[in-house]
Amino acid sequence: MNMIIRFAILLNLLRQQQAKDDAINLERLKAPFSRHYRVLPHDMGFRNHLPNYRYLSFIELNVTGWLYQILKQQGKGGLSLNWIISMQEMVYLKEVKFLDKLTVTSTLEGWDNKYLYFQHHFYVKNKLMAIGLTKFLLVNKKGKQSPEVIGLQGKQLTEVITTWNANQTAIKNQ
């Protein structure tokens, strides 16, 4: 229930601040998307810290917010395209505790003909608490969509993404 309320608040804030702009440049697409979240009692795990699954919930909120902004600016309707997480990896550096104010920053790191790749940073009081990588597939009612639907042409992959994909392929081939 907590995430549904946070999602509604996020969409409401984005609707208030968005203006339509048909020209989306690469700089805008790769701009970090940051939001602040307070760690509340229903976010907590039984060991008195933020559990692993909740990090993915915050990632989902940020990526939905990023995609909503891009689609609205392109005049396509904020919820006309959805996404599916294809792969994720988290590196937990420090514990996030009850009532901490968590800042989550999500940045588009690259794309290929099928997927978008994001990097996520989790901060408490400007201290890095965790880093995540996610691989997303865009979908709509017609099925899978390439990143070209939001203006991303060709491929732009970093060394980290290439290595990460090679690791996924090796795991699948076992």
mmCIF file with all atom_site columns, N, CA and C in Angstrom, residues 1-58:
data_model
loop_
_atom_site.group_PDB
_atom_site.id
_atom_site.type_symbol
_atom_site.label_atom_id
_atom_site.label_alt_id
_atom_site.label_comp_id
_atom_site.label_asym_id
_atom_site.label_entity_id
_atom_site.label_seq_id
_atom_site.pdbx_PDB_ins_code
_atom_site.Cartn_x
_atom_site.Cartn_y
_atom_site.Cartn_z
_atom_site.occupancy
_atom_site.B_iso_or_equiv
_atom_site.pdbx_formal_charge
_atom_site.auth_seq_id
_atom_site.auth_comp_id
_atom_site.auth_asym_id
_atom_site.auth_atom_id
_atom_site.pdbx_PDB_model_num
ATOM 1   N N  . MET A 1 1  ? 0.822  -1.191 0.000   1.00 0.00 ? 1  MET A N  1
ATOM 2   C CA . MET A 1 1  ? 0.000  0.000  0.000   1.00 0.00 ? 1  MET A CA 1
ATOM 3   C C  . MET A 1 1  ? 0.868  1.257  0.000   1.00 0.00 ? 1  MET A C  1
ATOM 4   N N  . ASN A 1 2  ? 1.955  1.208  0.758   1.00 0.00 ? 2  ASN A N  1
ATOM 5   C CA . ASN A 1 2  ? 2.881  2.318  0.862   1.00 0.00 ? 2  ASN A CA 1
ATOM 6   C C  . ASN A 1 2  ? 3.405  2.740  -0.507  1.00 0.00 ? 2  ASN A C  1
ATOM 7   N N  . MET A 1 3  ? 3.779  1.795  -1.351  1.00 0.00 ? 3  MET A N  1
ATOM 8   C CA . MET A 1 3  ? 4.335  2.114  -2.657  1.00 0.00 ? 3  MET A CA 1
ATOM 9   C C  . MET A 1 3  ? 3.261  2.668  -3.605  1.00 0.00 ? 3  MET A C  1
ATOM 10  N N  . ILE A 1 4  ? 2.038  2.237  -3.467  1.00 0.00 ? 4  ILE A N  1
ATOM 11  C CA . ILE A 1 4  ? 0.958  2.779  -4.288  1.00 0.00 ? 4  ILE A CA 1
ATOM 12  C C  . ILE A 1 4  ? 0.758  4.253  -3.957  1.00 0.00 ? 4  ILE A C  1
ATOM 13  N N  . ILE A 1 5  ? 0.808  4.593  -2.682  1.00 0.00 ? 5  ILE A N  1
ATOM 14  C CA . ILE A 1 5  ? 0.672  5.992  -2.272  1.00 0.00 ? 5  ILE A CA 1
ATOM 15  C C  . ILE A 1 5  ? 1.855  6.803  -2.783  1.00 0.00 ? 5  ILE A C  1
ATOM 16  N N  . ARG A 1 6  ? 3.069  6.266  -2.656  1.00 0.00 ? 6  ARG A N  1
ATOM 17  C CA . ARG A 1 6  ? 4.250  6.969  -3.165  1.00 0.00 ? 6  ARG A CA 1
ATOM 18  C C  . ARG A 1 6  ? 4.170  7.142  -4.685  1.00 0.00 ? 6  ARG A C  1
ATOM 19  N N  . PHE A 1 7  ? 3.663  6.134  -5.379  1.00 0.00 ? 7  PHE A N  1
ATOM 20  C CA . PHE A 1 7  ? 3.505  6.220  -6.834  1.00 0.00 ? 7  PHE A CA 1
ATOM 21  C C  . PHE A 1 7  ? 2.510  7.327  -7.199  1.00 0.00 ? 7  PHE A C  1
ATOM 22  N N  . ALA A 1 8  ? 1.391  7.401  -6.500  1.00 0.00 ? 8  ALA A N  1
ATOM 23  C CA . ALA A 1 8  ? 0.390  8.435  -6.770  1.00 0.00 ? 8  ALA A CA 1
ATOM 24  C C  . ALA A 1 8  ? 0.965  9.828  -6.515  1.00 0.00 ? 8  ALA A C  1
ATOM 25  N N  . ILE A 1 9  ? 1.722  9.982  -5.448  1.00 0.00 ? 9  ILE A N  1
ATOM 26  C CA . ILE A 1 9  ? 2.352  11.269 -5.149  1.00 0.00 ? 9  ILE A CA 1
ATOM 27  C C  . ILE A 1 9  ? 3.348  11.633 -6.237  1.00 0.00 ? 9  ILE A C  1
ATOM 28  N N  . LEU A 1 10 ? 4.163  10.672 -6.667  1.00 0.00 ? 10 LEU A N  1
ATOM 29  C CA . LEU A 1 10 ? 5.150  10.905 -7.718  1.00 0.00 ? 10 LEU A CA 1
ATOM 30  C C  . LEU A 1 10 ? 4.475  11.378 -9.011  1.00 0.00 ? 10 LEU A C  1
ATOM 31  N N  . LEU A 1 11 ? 3.441  10.672 -9.453  1.00 0.00 ? 11 LEU A N  1
ATOM 32  C CA . LEU A 1 11 ? 2.750  11.057 -10.686 1.00 0.00 ? 11 LEU A CA 1
ATOM 33  C C  . LEU A 1 11 ? 2.097  12.428 -10.571 1.00 0.00 ? 11 LEU A C  1
ATOM 34  N N  . ASN A 1 12 ? 1.521  12.709 -9.420  1.00 0.00 ? 12 ASN A N  1
ATOM 35  C CA . ASN A 1 12 ? 0.885  14.007 -9.219  1.00 0.00 ? 12 ASN A CA 1
ATOM 36  C C  . ASN A 1 12 ? 1.924  15.131 -9.311  1.00 0.00 ? 12 ASN A C  1
ATOM 37  N N  . LEU A 1 13 ? 3.070  14.958 -8.683  1.00 0.00 ? 13 LEU A N  1
ATOM 38  C CA . LEU A 1 13 ? 4.134  15.972 -8.753  1.00 0.00 ? 13 LEU A CA 1
ATOM 39  C C  . LEU A 1 13 ? 4.640  16.140 -10.181 1.00 0.00 ? 13 LEU A C  1
ATOM 40  N N  . LEU A 1 14 ? 4.813  15.038 -10.895 1.00 0.00 ? 14 LEU A N  1
ATOM 41  C CA . LEU A 1 14 ? 5.298  15.117 -12.269 1.00 0.00 ? 14 LEU A CA 1
ATOM 42  C C  . LEU A 1 14 ? 4.286  15.794 -13.186 1.00 0.00 ? 14 LEU A C  1
ATOM 43  N N  . ARG A 1 15 ? 3.016  15.538 -12.978 1.00 0.00 ? 15 ARG A N  1
ATOM 44  C CA . ARG A 1 15 ? 1.978  16.178 -13.797 1.00 0.00 ? 15 ARG A CA 1
ATOM 45  C C  . ARG A 1 15 ? 1.984  17.693 -13.601 1.00 0.00 ? 15 ARG A C  1
ATOM 46  N N  . GLN A 1 16 ? 2.257  18.130 -12.390 1.00 0.00 ? 16 GLN A N  1
ATOM 47  C CA . GLN A 1 16 ? 2.257  19.552 -12.099 1.00 0.00 ? 16 GLN A CA 1
ATOM 48  C C  . GLN A 1 16 ? 3.433  20.276 -12.734 1.00 0.00 ? 16 GLN A C  1
ATOM 49  N N  . GLN A 1 17 ? 4.569  19.615 -12.889 1.00 0.00 ? 17 GLN A N  1
ATOM 50  C CA . GLN A 1 17 ? 5.767  20.302 -13.362 1.00 0.00 ? 17 GLN A CA 1
ATOM 51  C C  . GLN A 1 17 ? 6.085  20.079 -14.831 1.00 0.00 ? 17 GLN A C  1
ATOM 52  N N  . GLN A 1 18 ? 5.334  19.265 -15.542 1.00 0.00 ? 18 GLN A N  1
ATOM 53  C CA . GLN A 1 18 ? 5.681  18.933 -16.917 1.00 0.00 ? 18 GLN A CA 1
ATOM 54  C C  . GLN A 1 18 ? 5.072  19.862 -17.949 1.00 0.00 ? 18 GLN A C  1
ATOM 55  N N  . ALA A 1 19 ? 5.878  20.181 -18.937 1.00 0.00 ? 19 ALA A N  1
ATOM 56  C CA . ALA A 1 19 ? 5.415  20.915 -20.117 1.00 0.00 ? 19 ALA A CA 1
ATOM 57  C C  . ALA A 1 19 ? 5.735  20.057 -21.334 1.00 0.00 ? 19 ALA A C  1
ATOM 58  N N  . LYS A 1 20 ? 4.881  20.147 -22.340 1.00 0.00 ? 20 LYS A N  1
ATOM 59  C CA . LYS A 1 20 ? 5.094  19.354 -23.550 1.00 0.00 ? 20 LYS A CA 1
ATOM 60  C C  . LYS A 1 20 ? 6.236  19.944 -24.376 1.00 0.00 ? 20 LYS A C  1
ATOM 61  N N  . ASP A 1 21 ? 7.137  19.089 -24.821 1.00 0.00 ? 21 ASP A N  1
ATOM 62  C CA . ASP A 1 21 ? 8.276  19.499 -25.642 1.00 0.00 ? 21 ASP A CA 1
ATOM 63  C C  . ASP A 1 21 ? 8.610  18.324 -26.549 1.00 0.00 ? 21 ASP A C  1
ATOM 64  N N  . ASP A 1 22 ? 8.360  18.479 -27.853 1.00 0.00 ? 22 ASP A N  1
ATOM 65  C CA . ASP A 1 22 ? 8.567  17.378 -28.781 1.00 0.00 ? 22 ASP A CA 1
ATOM 66  C C  . ASP A 1 22 ? 10.028 17.024 -28.982 1.00 0.00 ? 22 ASP A C  1
ATOM 67  N N  . ALA A 1 23 ? 10.930 17.949 -28.740 1.00 0.00 ? 23 ALA A N  1
ATOM 68  C CA . ALA A 1 23 ? 12.354 17.691 -28.975 1.00 0.00 ? 23 ALA A CA 1
ATOM 69  C C  . ALA A 1 23 ? 13.023 17.221 -27.682 1.00 0.00 ? 23 ALA A C  1
ATOM 70  N N  . ILE A 1 24 ? 13.325 15.957 -27.630 1.00 0.00 ? 24 ILE A N  1
ATOM 71  C CA . ILE A 1 24 ? 14.049 15.403 -26.492 1.00 0.00 ? 24 ILE A CA 1
ATOM 72  C C  . ILE A 1 24 ? 15.450 15.099 -26.986 1.00 0.00 ? 24 ILE A C  1
ATOM 73  N N  . ASN A 1 25 ? 16.437 15.711 -26.353 1.00 0.00 ? 25 ASN A N  1
ATOM 74  C CA . ASN A 1 25 ? 17.801 15.438 -26.773 1.00 0.00 ? 25 ASN A CA 1
ATOM 75  C C  . ASN A 1 25 ? 18.438 14.405 -25.849 1.00 0.00 ? 25 ASN A C  1
ATOM 76  N N  . LEU A 1 26 ? 19.572 13.921 -26.253 1.00 0.00 ? 26 LEU A N  1
ATOM 77  C CA . LEU A 1 26 ? 20.274 12.875 -25.507 1.00 0.00 ? 26 LEU A CA 1
ATOM 78  C C  . LEU A 1 26 ? 20.647 13.346 -24.106 1.00 0.00 ? 26 LEU A C  1
ATOM 79  N N  . GLU A 1 27 ? 21.008 14.596 -23.998 1.00 0.00 ? 27 GLU A N  1
ATOM 80  C CA . GLU A 1 27 ? 21.379 15.148 -22.688 1.00 0.00 ? 27 GLU A CA 1
ATOM 81  C C  . GLU A 1 27 ? 20.205 15.046 -21.715 1.00 0.00 ? 27 GLU A C  1
ATOM 82  N N  . ARG A 1 28 ? 19.003 15.337 -22.180 1.00 0.00 ? 28 ARG A N  1
ATOM 83  C CA . ARG A 1 28 ? 17.805 15.250 -21.340 1.00 0.00 ? 28 ARG A CA 1
ATOM 84  C C  . ARG A 1 28 ? 17.506 13.804 -20.954 1.00 0.00 ? 28 ARG A C  1
ATOM 85  N N  . LEU A 1 29 ? 17.677 12.887 -21.891 1.00 0.00 ? 29 LEU A N  1
ATOM 86  C CA . LEU A 1 29 ? 17.412 11.473 -21.611 1.00 0.00 ? 29 LEU A CA 1
ATOM 87  C C  . LEU A 1 29 ? 18.395 10.911 -20.583 1.00 0.00 ? 29 LEU A C  1
ATOM 88  N N  . LYS A 1 30 ? 19.626 11.397 -20.606 1.00 0.00 ? 30 LYS A N  1
ATOM 89  C CA . LYS A 1 30 ? 20.652 10.883 -19.695 1.00 0.00 ? 30 LYS A CA 1
ATOM 90  C C  . LYS A 1 30 ? 20.780 11.686 -18.406 1.00 0.00 ? 30 LYS A C  1
ATOM 91  N N  . ALA A 1 31 ? 19.917 12.678 -18.228 1.00 0.00 ? 31 ALA A N  1
ATOM 92  C CA . ALA A 1 31 ? 19.949 13.472 -16.997 1.00 0.00 ? 31 ALA A CA 1
ATOM 93  C C  . ALA A 1 31 ? 19.486 12.615 -15.823 1.00 0.00 ? 31 ALA A C  1
ATOM 94  N N  . PRO A 1 32 ? 20.152 12.720 -14.683 1.00 0.00 ? 32 PRO A N  1
ATOM 95  C CA . PRO A 1 32 ? 19.733 11.935 -13.507 1.00 0.00 ? 32 PRO A CA 1
ATOM 96  C C  . PRO A 1 32 ? 18.319 12.292 -13.065 1.00 0.00 ? 32 PRO A C  1
ATOM 97  N N  . PHE A 1 33 ? 17.591 11.283 -12.630 1.00 0.00 ? 33 PHE A N  1
ATOM 98  C CA . PHE A 1 33 ? 16.248 11.457 -12.082 1.00 0.00 ? 33 PHE A CA 1
ATOM 99  C C  . PHE A 1 33 ? 16.354 11.154 -10.592 1.00 0.00 ? 33 PHE A C  1
ATOM 100 N N  . SER A 1 34 ? 16.163 12.160 -9.733  1.00 0.00 ? 34 SER A N  1
ATOM 101 C CA . SER A 1 34 ? 16.339 11.982 -8.287  1.00 0.00 ? 34 SER A CA 1
ATOM 102 C C  . SER A 1 34 ? 15.044 12.241 -7.538  1.00 0.00 ? 34 SER A C  1
ATOM 103 N N  . ARG A 1 35 ? 14.828 11.440 -6.524  1.00 0.00 ? 35 ARG A N  1
ATOM 104 C CA . ARG A 1 35 ? 13.688 11.617 -5.632  1.00 0.00 ? 35 ARG A CA 1
ATOM 105 C C  . ARG A 1 35 ? 14.134 11.262 -4.211  1.00 0.00 ? 35 ARG A C  1
ATOM 106 N N  . HIS A 1 36 ? 13.444 11.882 -3.243  1.00 0.00 ? 36 HIS A N  1
ATOM 107 C CA . HIS A 1 36 ? 13.722 11.634 -1.831  1.00 0.00 ? 36 HIS A CA 1
ATOM 108 C C  . HIS A 1 36 ? 12.591 10.795 -1.252  1.00 0.00 ? 36 HIS A C  1
ATOM 109 N N  . TYR A 1 37 ? 12.961 9.843  -0.410  1.00 0.00 ? 37 TYR A N  1
ATOM 110 C CA . TYR A 1 37 ? 11.981 8.974  0.247   1.00 0.00 ? 37 TYR A CA 1
ATOM 111 C C  . TYR A 1 37 ? 12.364 8.862  1.718   1.00 0.00 ? 37 TYR A C  1
ATOM 112 N N  . ARG A 1 38 ? 11.375 8.910  2.583   1.00 0.00 ? 38 ARG A N  1
ATOM 113 C CA . ARG A 1 38 ? 11.604 8.690  4.007   1.00 0.00 ? 38 ARG A CA 1
ATOM 114 C C  . ARG A 1 38 ? 11.374 7.216  4.286   1.00 0.00 ? 38 ARG A C  1
ATOM 115 N N  . VAL A 1 39 ? 12.282 6.574  5.004   1.00 0.00 ? 39 VAL A N  1
ATOM 116 C CA . VAL A 1 39 ? 12.145 5.156  5.340   1.00 0.00 ? 39 VAL A CA 1
ATOM 117 C C  . VAL A 1 39 ? 11.165 5.056  6.506   1.00 0.00 ? 39 VAL A C  1
ATOM 118 N N  . LEU A 1 40 ? 10.003 4.491  6.235   1.00 0.00 ? 40 LEU A N  1
ATOM 119 C CA . LEU A 1 40 ? 8.905  4.402  7.199   1.00 0.00 ? 40 LEU A CA 1
ATOM 120 C C  . LEU A 1 40 ? 8.800  2.992  7.779   1.00 0.00 ? 40 LEU A C  1
ATOM 121 N N  . PRO A 1 41 ? 7.983  2.801  8.806   1.00 0.00 ? 41 PRO A N  1
ATOM 122 C CA . PRO A 1 41 ? 7.907  1.479  9.455   1.00 0.00 ? 41 PRO A CA 1
ATOM 123 C C  . PRO A 1 41 ? 7.588  0.331  8.499   1.00 0.00 ? 41 PRO A C  1
ATOM 124 N N  . HIS A 1 42 ? 6.687  0.543  7.532   1.00 0.00 ? 42 HIS A N  1
ATOM 125 C CA . HIS A 1 42 ? 6.313  -0.547 6.629   1.00 0.00 ? 42 HIS A CA 1
ATOM 126 C C  . HIS A 1 42 ? 7.396  -0.817 5.583   1.00 0.00 ? 42 HIS A C  1
ATOM 127 N N  . ASP A 1 43 ? 8.446  0.016  5.529   1.00 0.00 ? 43 ASP A N  1
ATOM 128 C CA . ASP A 1 43 ? 9.587  -0.249 4.648   1.00 0.00 ? 43 ASP A CA 1
ATOM 129 C C  . ASP A 1 43 ? 10.596 -1.187 5.314   1.00 0.00 ? 43 ASP A C  1
ATOM 130 N N  . MET A 1 44 ? 10.520 -1.295 6.596   1.00 0.00 ? 44 MET A N  1
ATOM 131 C CA . MET A 1 44 ? 11.550 -1.989 7.372   1.00 0.00 ? 44 MET A CA 1
ATOM 132 C C  . MET A 1 44 ? 11.412 -3.505 7.287   1.00 0.00 ? 44 MET A C  1
ATOM 133 N N  . GLY A 1 45 ? 12.548 -4.168 7.346   1.00 0.00 ? 45 GLY A N  1
ATOM 134 C CA . GLY A 1 45 ? 12.581 -5.617 7.446   1.00 0.00 ? 45 GLY A CA 1
ATOM 135 C C  . GLY A 1 45 ? 12.612 -6.023 8.912   1.00 0.00 ? 45 GLY A C  1
ATOM 136 N N  . PHE A 1 46 ? 12.614 -7.296 9.167   1.00 0.00 ? 46 PHE A N  1
ATOM 137 C CA . PHE A 1 46 ? 12.586 -7.766 10.549  1.00 0.00 ? 46 PHE A CA 1
ATOM 138 C C  . PHE A 1 46 ? 13.920 -7.575 11.267  1.00 0.00 ? 46 PHE A C  1
ATOM 139 N N  . ARG A 1 47 ? 14.987 -7.227 10.550  1.00 0.00 ? 47 ARG A N  1
ATOM 140 C CA . ARG A 1 47 ? 16.291 -7.010 11.186  1.00 0.00 ? 47 ARG A CA 1
ATOM 141 C C  . ARG A 1 47 ? 16.608 -5.517 11.339  1.00 0.00 ? 47 ARG A C  1
ATOM 142 N N  . ASN A 1 48 ? 15.561 -4.692 11.358  1.00 0.00 ? 48 ASN A N  1
ATOM 143 C CA . ASN A 1 48 ? 15.670 -3.274 11.651  1.00 0.00 ? 48 ASN A CA 1
ATOM 144 C C  . ASN A 1 48 ? 16.519 -2.475 10.655  1.00 0.00 ? 48 ASN A C  1
ATOM 145 N N  . HIS A 1 49 ? 16.444 -2.828 9.392   1.00 0.00 ? 49 HIS A N  1
ATOM 146 C CA . HIS A 1 49 ? 17.051 -2.029 8.332   1.00 0.00 ? 49 HIS A CA 1
ATOM 147 C C  . HIS A 1 49 ? 16.247 -2.224 7.050   1.00 0.00 ? 49 HIS A C  1
ATOM 148 N N  . LEU A 1 50 ? 16.540 -1.417 6.054   1.00 0.00 ? 50 LEU A N  1
ATOM 149 C CA . LEU A 1 50 ? 15.818 -1.497 4.791   1.00 0.00 ? 50 LEU A CA 1
ATOM 150 C C  . LEU A 1 50 ? 16.165 -2.809 4.087   1.00 0.00 ? 50 LEU A C  1
ATOM 151 N N  . PRO A 1 51 ? 15.174 -3.674 3.807   1.00 0.00 ? 51 PRO A N  1
ATOM 152 C CA . PRO A 1 51 ? 15.459 -4.961 3.175   1.00 0.00 ? 51 PRO A CA 1
ATOM 153 C C  . PRO A 1 51 ? 15.746 -4.817 1.675   1.00 0.00 ? 51 PRO A C  1
ATOM 154 N N  . ASN A 1 52 ? 16.387 -5.826 1.131   1.00 0.00 ? 52 ASN A N  1
ATOM 155 C CA . ASN A 1 52 ? 16.820 -5.807 -0.267  1.00 0.00 ? 52 ASN A CA 1
ATOM 156 C C  . ASN A 1 52 ? 15.680 -5.523 -1.238  1.00 0.00 ? 52 ASN A C  1
ATOM 157 N N  . TYR A 1 53 ? 14.527 -6.143 -1.036  1.00 0.00 ? 53 TYR A N  1
ATOM 158 C CA . TYR A 1 53 ? 13.425 -5.977 -1.990  1.00 0.00 ? 53 TYR A CA 1
ATOM 159 C C  . TYR A 1 53 ? 12.919 -4.542 -2.060  1.00 0.00 ? 53 TYR A C  1
ATOM 160 N N  . ARG A 1 54 ? 13.063 -3.778 -0.981  1.00 0.00 ? 54 ARG A N  1
ATOM 161 C CA . ARG A 1 54 ? 12.548 -2.409 -0.971  1.00 0.00 ? 54 ARG A CA 1
ATOM 162 C C  . ARG A 1 54 ? 13.398 -1.504 -1.865  1.00 0.00 ? 54 ARG A C  1
ATOM 163 N N  . TYR A 1 55 ? 14.689 -1.800 -2.001  1.00 0.00 ? 55 TYR A N  1
ATOM 164 C CA . TYR A 1 55 ? 15.525 -1.021 -2.914  1.00 0.00 ? 55 TYR A CA 1
ATOM 165 C C  . TYR A 1 55 ? 14.958 -1.108 -4.334  1.00 0.00 ? 55 TYR A C  1
ATOM 166 N N  . LEU A 1 56 ? 14.527 -2.303 -4.723  1.00 0.00 ? 56 LEU A N  1
ATOM 167 C CA . LEU A 1 56 ? 13.957 -2.472 -6.060  1.00 0.00 ? 56 LEU A CA 1
ATOM 168 C C  . LEU A 1 56 ? 12.651 -1.691 -6.221  1.00 0.00 ? 56 LEU A C  1
ATOM 169 N N  . SER A 1 57 ? 11.889 -1.563 -5.150  1.00 0.00 ? 57 SER A N  1
ATOM 170 C CA . SER A 1 57 ? 10.664 -0.756 -5.206  1.00 0.00 ? 57 SER A CA 1
ATOM 171 C C  . SER A 1 57 ? 10.995 0.706  -5.472  1.00 0.00 ? 57 SER A C  1
ATOM 172 N N  . PHE A 1 58 ? 12.035 1.218  -4.834  1.00 0.00 ? 58 PHE A N  1
ATOM 173 C CA . PHE A 1 58 ? 12.442 2.599  -5.074  1.00 0.00 ? 58 PHE A CA 1
ATOM 174 C C  . PHE A 1 58 ? 12.976 2.773  -6.495  1.00 0.00 ? 58 PHE A C  1
#
